[in-house]
Short mmCIF file of C-alpha atoms in Angstrom, two decimals:
data_model
loop_
_atom_site.label_atom_id
_atom_site.label_comp_id
_atom_site.label_asym_id
_atom_site.label_seq_id
_atom_site.Cartn_x
_atom_site.Cartn_y
_atom_site.Cartn_z
CA MET A 20 0.00 0.00 0.00
CA LYS A 21 1.27 3.47 -0.87
CA LYS A 22 0.50 6.92 0.34
CA LYS A 23 1.62 10.45 -0.40
CA VAL A 24 1.94 13.21 2.14
CA PHE A 25 2.37 16.85 1.22
CA LYS A 26 4.51 18.65 3.72
CA LEU A 27 7.23 21.29 3.86
CA PHE A 28 10.15 21.26 6.25
CA TYR A 29 12.96 23.72 6.65
CA ASP A 30 14.55 22.05 9.67
CA PHE A 31 16.11 18.76 8.54
CA GLU A 32 16.15 17.36 12.09
CA LYS A 33 12.41 17.81 12.46
CA GLU A 34 11.97 16.21 9.05
CA GLU A 35 14.15 13.28 10.11
CA HIS A 36 12.17 12.91 13.34
CA TRP A 37 8.91 12.87 11.38
CA LEU A 38 10.17 10.20 8.95
CA ASN A 39 11.14 8.02 11.92
CA GLN A 40 7.73 8.56 13.51
CA MET A 41 6.06 7.52 10.25
CA ALA A 42 8.22 4.35 10.19
CA GLN A 43 7.13 3.65 13.78
CA LYS A 44 3.53 3.79 12.56
CA GLY A 45 4.29 1.36 9.72
CA TRP A 46 5.01 3.76 6.88
CA ALA A 47 8.38 3.41 5.19
CA PHE A 48 9.52 6.58 3.43
CA LYS A 49 10.39 5.83 -0.22
CA LYS A 50 10.76 8.97 -2.24
CA TYR A 51 10.92 12.72 -1.91
CA THR A 52 9.92 15.20 -4.57
CA PRO A 53 9.80 18.82 -3.43
CA GLY A 54 6.88 19.14 -1.03
CA CYS A 55 5.72 15.54 -1.40
CA TYR A 56 6.74 12.41 0.50
CA THR A 57 5.86 8.95 -0.81
CA PHE A 58 5.50 6.13 1.72
CA GLU A 59 4.97 2.39 1.46
CA SER A 60 3.54 0.27 4.22
CA CYS A 61 6.09 -1.68 6.29
CA ASP A 62 6.27 -3.43 9.65
CA LYS A 63 6.04 -0.97 12.51
CA GLY A 64 9.51 0.34 13.32
CA GLN A 65 11.15 -1.73 10.59
CA TYR A 66 13.48 1.07 9.51
CA SER A 67 15.24 4.08 10.93
CA TYR A 68 16.11 7.15 8.87
CA ARG A 69 18.81 9.79 8.81
CA ILE A 70 19.12 12.83 6.58
CA GLU A 71 22.55 14.05 5.55
CA PHE A 72 23.72 17.07 3.61
CA LEU A 73 26.69 15.90 1.57
CA LYS A 74 29.73 17.91 0.53
CA HIS A 75 29.16 17.10 -3.14
CA GLY A 76 26.28 16.17 -5.42
CA LEU A 77 25.21 12.61 -6.19
CA LYS A 78 27.28 12.30 -9.36
CA HIS A 79 30.56 13.25 -7.67
CA GLU A 80 33.08 10.43 -7.26
CA GLU A 81 33.43 11.01 -3.52
CA THR A 82 29.67 10.77 -3.05
CA LYS A 83 29.52 7.50 -4.99
CA ASP A 84 32.37 6.15 -2.90
CA TYR A 85 30.67 7.26 0.32
CA LEU A 86 27.27 5.79 -0.59
CA GLN A 87 28.98 2.53 -1.55
CA PHE A 88 30.69 2.55 1.85
CA LEU A 89 27.37 3.15 3.61
CA GLU A 90 25.81 0.34 1.60
CA GLU A 91 28.44 -2.03 3.02
CA THR A 92 27.35 -1.09 6.53
CA GLY A 93 23.70 -1.79 5.80
CA ILE A 94 22.66 1.79 5.03
CA THR A 95 20.67 2.51 1.87
CA CYS A 96 20.13 5.84 0.17
CA VAL A 97 16.39 5.86 -0.57
CA SER A 98 15.98 9.31 -2.06
CA SER A 99 17.87 12.53 -2.67
CA VAL A 100 17.52 16.18 -3.64
CA SER A 101 20.70 17.96 -4.72
CA ASN A 102 23.20 17.31 -1.89
CA TRP A 103 20.56 16.06 0.56
CA VAL A 104 20.30 12.29 0.94
CA TYR A 105 17.68 10.28 2.80
CA LEU A 106 19.38 7.28 4.36
CA ARG A 107 17.70 4.21 5.77
CA LYS A 108 18.81 1.28 7.88
CA ALA A 109 16.83 -1.77 8.93
CA ALA A 110 16.18 -1.50 12.68
CA GLU A 111 17.21 -5.15 13.18
CA LYS A 112 20.75 -4.21 12.09
CA GLY A 113 21.23 -2.03 15.15
CA SER A 114 21.01 1.63 16.05
CA PHE A 115 21.57 4.15 13.31
CA ASN A 116 23.73 7.21 13.89
CA LEU A 117 25.87 8.65 11.14
CA PHE A 118 28.06 10.69 13.44
CA SER A 119 29.50 9.39 16.68
CA ASP A 120 31.78 12.21 17.72
CA ILE A 121 31.40 15.95 18.23
CA ASP A 122 33.79 16.89 15.42
CA SER A 123 31.91 15.15 12.66
CA ARG A 124 28.59 16.52 13.92
CA ILE A 125 30.05 20.04 13.85
CA LEU A 126 31.31 19.52 10.29
CA HIS A 127 27.86 18.39 9.16
CA TYR A 128 26.09 21.31 10.86
CA LYS A 129 28.60 23.74 9.33
CA ARG A 130 27.84 22.55 5.80
CA ILE A 131 24.13 23.11 6.44
CA LYS A 132 24.77 26.46 8.10
CA ASN A 133 26.64 27.65 4.98
CA LEU A 134 23.67 26.61 2.86
CA TRP A 135 21.30 28.67 5.01
CA ILE A 136 23.66 31.65 4.99
CA PHE A 137 23.57 31.46 1.19
CA PHE A 138 19.74 31.36 1.09
CA THR A 139 19.40 34.07 3.72
CA THR A 140 21.75 36.39 1.79
CA ILE A 141 19.82 35.92 -1.46
CA GLU A 142 16.52 36.58 0.31
CA PHE A 143 17.94 39.59 2.07
CA VAL A 144 19.22 41.09 -1.19
CA ALA A 145 15.83 40.46 -2.82
CA VAL A 146 13.95 42.10 0.04
CA ALA A 147 16.33 45.05 0.22
CA ALA A 148 16.29 45.59 -3.57
CA ASN A 149 12.49 45.53 -3.68
CA LEU A 150 12.08 47.90 -0.77
CA ILE A 151 14.67 50.32 -2.13
CA LEU A 152 13.02 50.26 -5.58
CA ALA A 153 9.63 50.82 -3.96
CA GLY A 154 11.05 53.89 -2.28
CA VAL A 155 12.71 55.50 -5.30
CA THR A 156 10.46 54.70 -8.27
CA ASP A 157 7.25 56.61 -8.83
CA ASP A 158 5.29 54.23 -11.04
CA ARG A 159 4.34 50.71 -10.02
CA SER A 160 6.30 50.92 -6.82
CA TRP A 161 3.50 48.97 -5.11
CA ILE A 162 4.67 45.81 -6.95
CA ASN A 163 8.13 46.15 -5.45
CA LEU A 164 6.65 47.03 -2.10
CA SER A 165 4.42 43.96 -1.96
CA CYS A 166 7.24 41.69 -3.21
CA GLY A 167 9.46 43.05 -0.48
CA VAL A 168 6.79 42.60 2.17
CA ILE A 169 6.02 39.03 1.04
CA LEU A 170 9.68 38.04 0.94
CA LEU A 171 10.53 39.60 4.29
CA PRO A 172 9.03 36.81 6.49
CA ILE A 173 10.85 34.19 4.41
CA CYS A 174 14.08 36.06 4.90
CA ILE A 175 13.45 36.19 8.67
CA LEU A 176 12.65 32.47 8.74
CA PHE A 177 15.90 31.64 6.91
CA ALA A 178 17.88 33.93 9.22
CA ARG A 179 16.35 32.21 12.27
CA MET A 180 17.36 28.82 10.88
CA THR A 181 20.90 30.12 10.32
CA PHE A 182 21.12 31.42 13.90
CA ARG A 183 19.70 28.19 15.29
CA LEU A 184 22.49 26.26 13.53
CA ILE A 185 25.13 28.73 14.70
CA ARG A 186 23.90 28.21 18.29
CA LYS A 187 24.08 24.43 17.92
CA ILE A 188 27.60 24.63 16.51
CA ASN A 189 28.69 26.93 19.35
CA GLN A 190 27.24 24.56 21.95
CA LEU A 191 29.07 21.61 20.41
CA GLU A 192 32.30 23.59 20.16
CA SER A 193 32.25 24.48 23.85
CA GLU A 194 31.43 20.85 24.66
CA ARG A 195 34.43 19.82 22.58
CA LEU A 196 36.73 21.85 24.81
CA ILE A 197 36.27 19.23 27.50
CA ARG A 198 35.44 16.05 25.60
CA GLU A 199 35.50 14.63 22.10
CA MET B 10 61.86 25.98 10.90
CA ALA B 11 59.50 23.13 10.30
CA LEU B 12 59.13 20.78 13.22
CA PRO B 13 59.51 17.08 12.57
CA GLU B 14 56.33 15.03 12.37
CA SER B 15 57.06 13.27 15.64
CA SER B 16 56.56 16.50 17.56
CA GLU B 17 52.80 16.18 17.03
CA ARG B 18 51.62 15.60 20.54
CA GLY B 19 47.87 15.75 20.22
CA ALA B 20 45.75 13.02 21.77
CA LEU B 21 44.10 10.61 19.34
CA THR B 22 40.33 10.48 19.39
CA GLU B 23 38.77 7.36 20.84
CA ALA B 24 37.40 6.49 17.40
CA VAL B 25 40.80 6.82 15.70
CA PHE B 26 42.57 4.81 18.41
CA TYR B 27 40.10 1.95 18.09
CA ILE B 28 40.13 2.09 14.28
CA LEU B 29 43.93 1.81 14.29
CA LEU B 30 43.81 -1.08 16.78
CA SER B 31 41.28 -2.86 14.58
CA LEU B 32 43.51 -2.55 11.53
CA TYR B 33 46.39 -4.57 12.98
CA SER B 34 44.64 -7.19 10.85
CA PRO B 35 43.15 -6.11 7.50
CA MET B 36 39.49 -5.18 7.67
CA HIS B 37 36.77 -3.45 5.70
CA GLY B 38 34.61 -0.62 7.02
CA TYR B 39 31.77 -2.70 8.42
CA GLY B 40 34.29 -5.07 10.02
CA ILE B 41 35.89 -2.10 11.80
CA MET B 42 32.51 -0.95 13.14
CA GLN B 43 31.76 -4.41 14.53
CA ASN B 44 35.25 -4.90 15.89
CA VAL B 45 35.25 -1.56 17.70
CA GLY B 46 31.86 -2.42 19.19
CA GLU B 47 33.19 -5.75 20.47
CA LEU B 48 36.50 -4.32 21.75
CA SER B 49 34.68 -1.70 23.79
CA GLY B 50 32.03 -4.07 25.06
CA GLY B 51 29.36 -2.26 23.07
CA ARG B 52 30.23 1.13 24.53
CA VAL B 53 31.63 2.70 21.35
CA GLU B 54 29.29 2.65 18.37
CA LEU B 55 31.07 4.20 15.40
CA GLY B 56 28.82 6.16 13.10
CA ALA B 57 29.31 5.25 9.45
CA GLY B 58 29.82 8.92 8.50
CA THR B 59 32.37 9.45 11.25
CA LEU B 60 34.20 6.25 10.29
CA TYR B 61 34.29 7.20 6.61
CA GLY B 62 35.81 10.60 7.44
CA ALA B 63 38.36 9.05 9.80
CA ILE B 64 39.43 6.42 7.25
CA ASN B 65 40.03 9.09 4.60
CA THR B 66 42.04 11.25 6.99
CA LEU B 67 44.12 8.26 8.12
CA LEU B 68 44.77 7.28 4.48
CA LYS B 69 45.99 10.82 3.75
CA LYS B 70 48.30 10.72 6.78
CA GLU B 71 49.47 7.27 5.62
CA TRP B 72 48.69 5.76 9.02
CA ILE B 73 46.65 3.14 7.19
CA THR B 74 46.81 1.87 3.64
CA PRO B 75 44.45 -0.02 1.31
CA TRP B 76 44.93 -3.79 1.61
CA GLU B 77 45.22 -5.47 -1.76
CA THR B 78 43.53 -8.82 -1.98
CA ASN B 79 43.19 -11.28 -4.82
CA LYS B 80 39.58 -11.83 -3.96
CA ALA B 81 37.23 -10.12 -6.36
CA SER B 82 35.54 -8.44 -3.42
CA ARG B 83 33.99 -5.05 -3.91
CA LYS B 84 34.58 -4.14 -0.30
CA LYS B 85 37.68 -2.06 0.33
CA GLU B 86 39.94 -3.34 3.06
CA TYR B 87 42.56 -1.40 4.98
CA VAL B 88 45.56 -2.20 7.16
CA ILE B 89 47.69 -0.17 9.57
CA THR B 90 51.16 1.10 8.46
CA GLU B 91 54.38 1.45 10.49
CA LEU B 92 53.58 5.16 10.85
CA GLY B 93 50.19 4.24 12.25
CA LYS B 94 51.70 1.76 14.68
CA GLY B 95 54.02 4.52 15.88
CA ALA B 96 50.99 6.72 16.57
CA VAL B 97 49.33 3.91 18.52
CA ASN B 98 52.47 3.45 20.64
CA ASP B 99 52.71 7.17 21.36
CA GLU B 100 49.06 7.18 22.36
CA MET B 101 49.55 4.19 24.66
CA ASN B 102 52.43 5.97 26.37
CA ARG B 103 50.25 9.01 26.82
CA LEU B 104 47.39 6.95 28.22
CA THR B 105 49.75 5.12 30.57
CA GLU B 106 50.95 8.45 31.90
CA LEU B 107 47.38 9.66 32.42
CA LEU B 108 46.40 6.46 34.17
CA ALA B 109 49.51 6.43 36.37
CA ASN B 110 48.93 10.01 37.48
CA GLY B 111 45.25 9.32 38.03
CA LYS B 112 46.01 6.32 40.21
CA LYS B 113 48.67 8.20 42.14
CA ILE B 114 46.27 10.94 43.14
CA VAL B 115 42.85 9.31 43.17
CA GLY B 116 43.99 5.89 44.33
CA GLY B 117 44.56 2.56 42.68
CA GLU B 118 41.09 1.18 42.88
CA THR B 119 38.02 2.41 41.20
CA HIS B 120 35.77 3.82 43.86
CA GLU B 121 32.32 2.35 44.07
CA GLU B 122 29.51 4.84 44.30
CA LYS B 123 29.20 5.56 48.00
CA SER B 124 25.76 7.04 47.96
CA VAL B 125 22.95 6.45 45.56
#
């Protein structure tokens, strides 16, 4: 049995948590297309999921090598979007954590932080450009004004995500001063 | 003036120490994960991502090297090098020092929890 769920996430850890909850209820995540998750029925808690943001895209040699390595440890890549991969492991093969020390968790968070900084900057430039245009042009400035106003909350959301990641990284870095 | 390599005095991470110990006999990635789990009595569970990163760093430092087999196995195996064994010995000396100082000050026996 299959089902599709339409949902948007911007926090990958919440998304990961949700996929694991779905698996607990007997729905194995199969495929992601932007905004839509496809599930197939499975035994309750048959799989656990992790989401990773890779350094390179799927076609890069290092990524192929890495996914092959994961495959050998019982981890399957079920779906992907650009550098994001959805990884799955059968629960019977043991607990599933990709990162077991603080350093590698920091590295992963930093890659994602850089992505959000990139998005936040683009949004910020778009908002600023629209608002400035709305202020200086006489005709049709209401288009720029409304674009700016619509984009502003998105920009704030992205900035919040960036700061949340920066806080997590800082916490881990201070933890690392006393343990690994 | 560049310092010689041996002046690196940083502690090895627990993961790296156990990976190097595992590779005294050739092993592939999954084998390392299982071996480290067994060695530590289930305490250390290496994450696959962490292990992959550590293997690549250790290959670059030439502390481990790919192990060539005749078997047509897809799985890559690795083995520790002399350089890697040197790092393990240095780490053991460091740990011995830590343990000796700990025992000297805290006492030889592990204290049981006195109050619960």
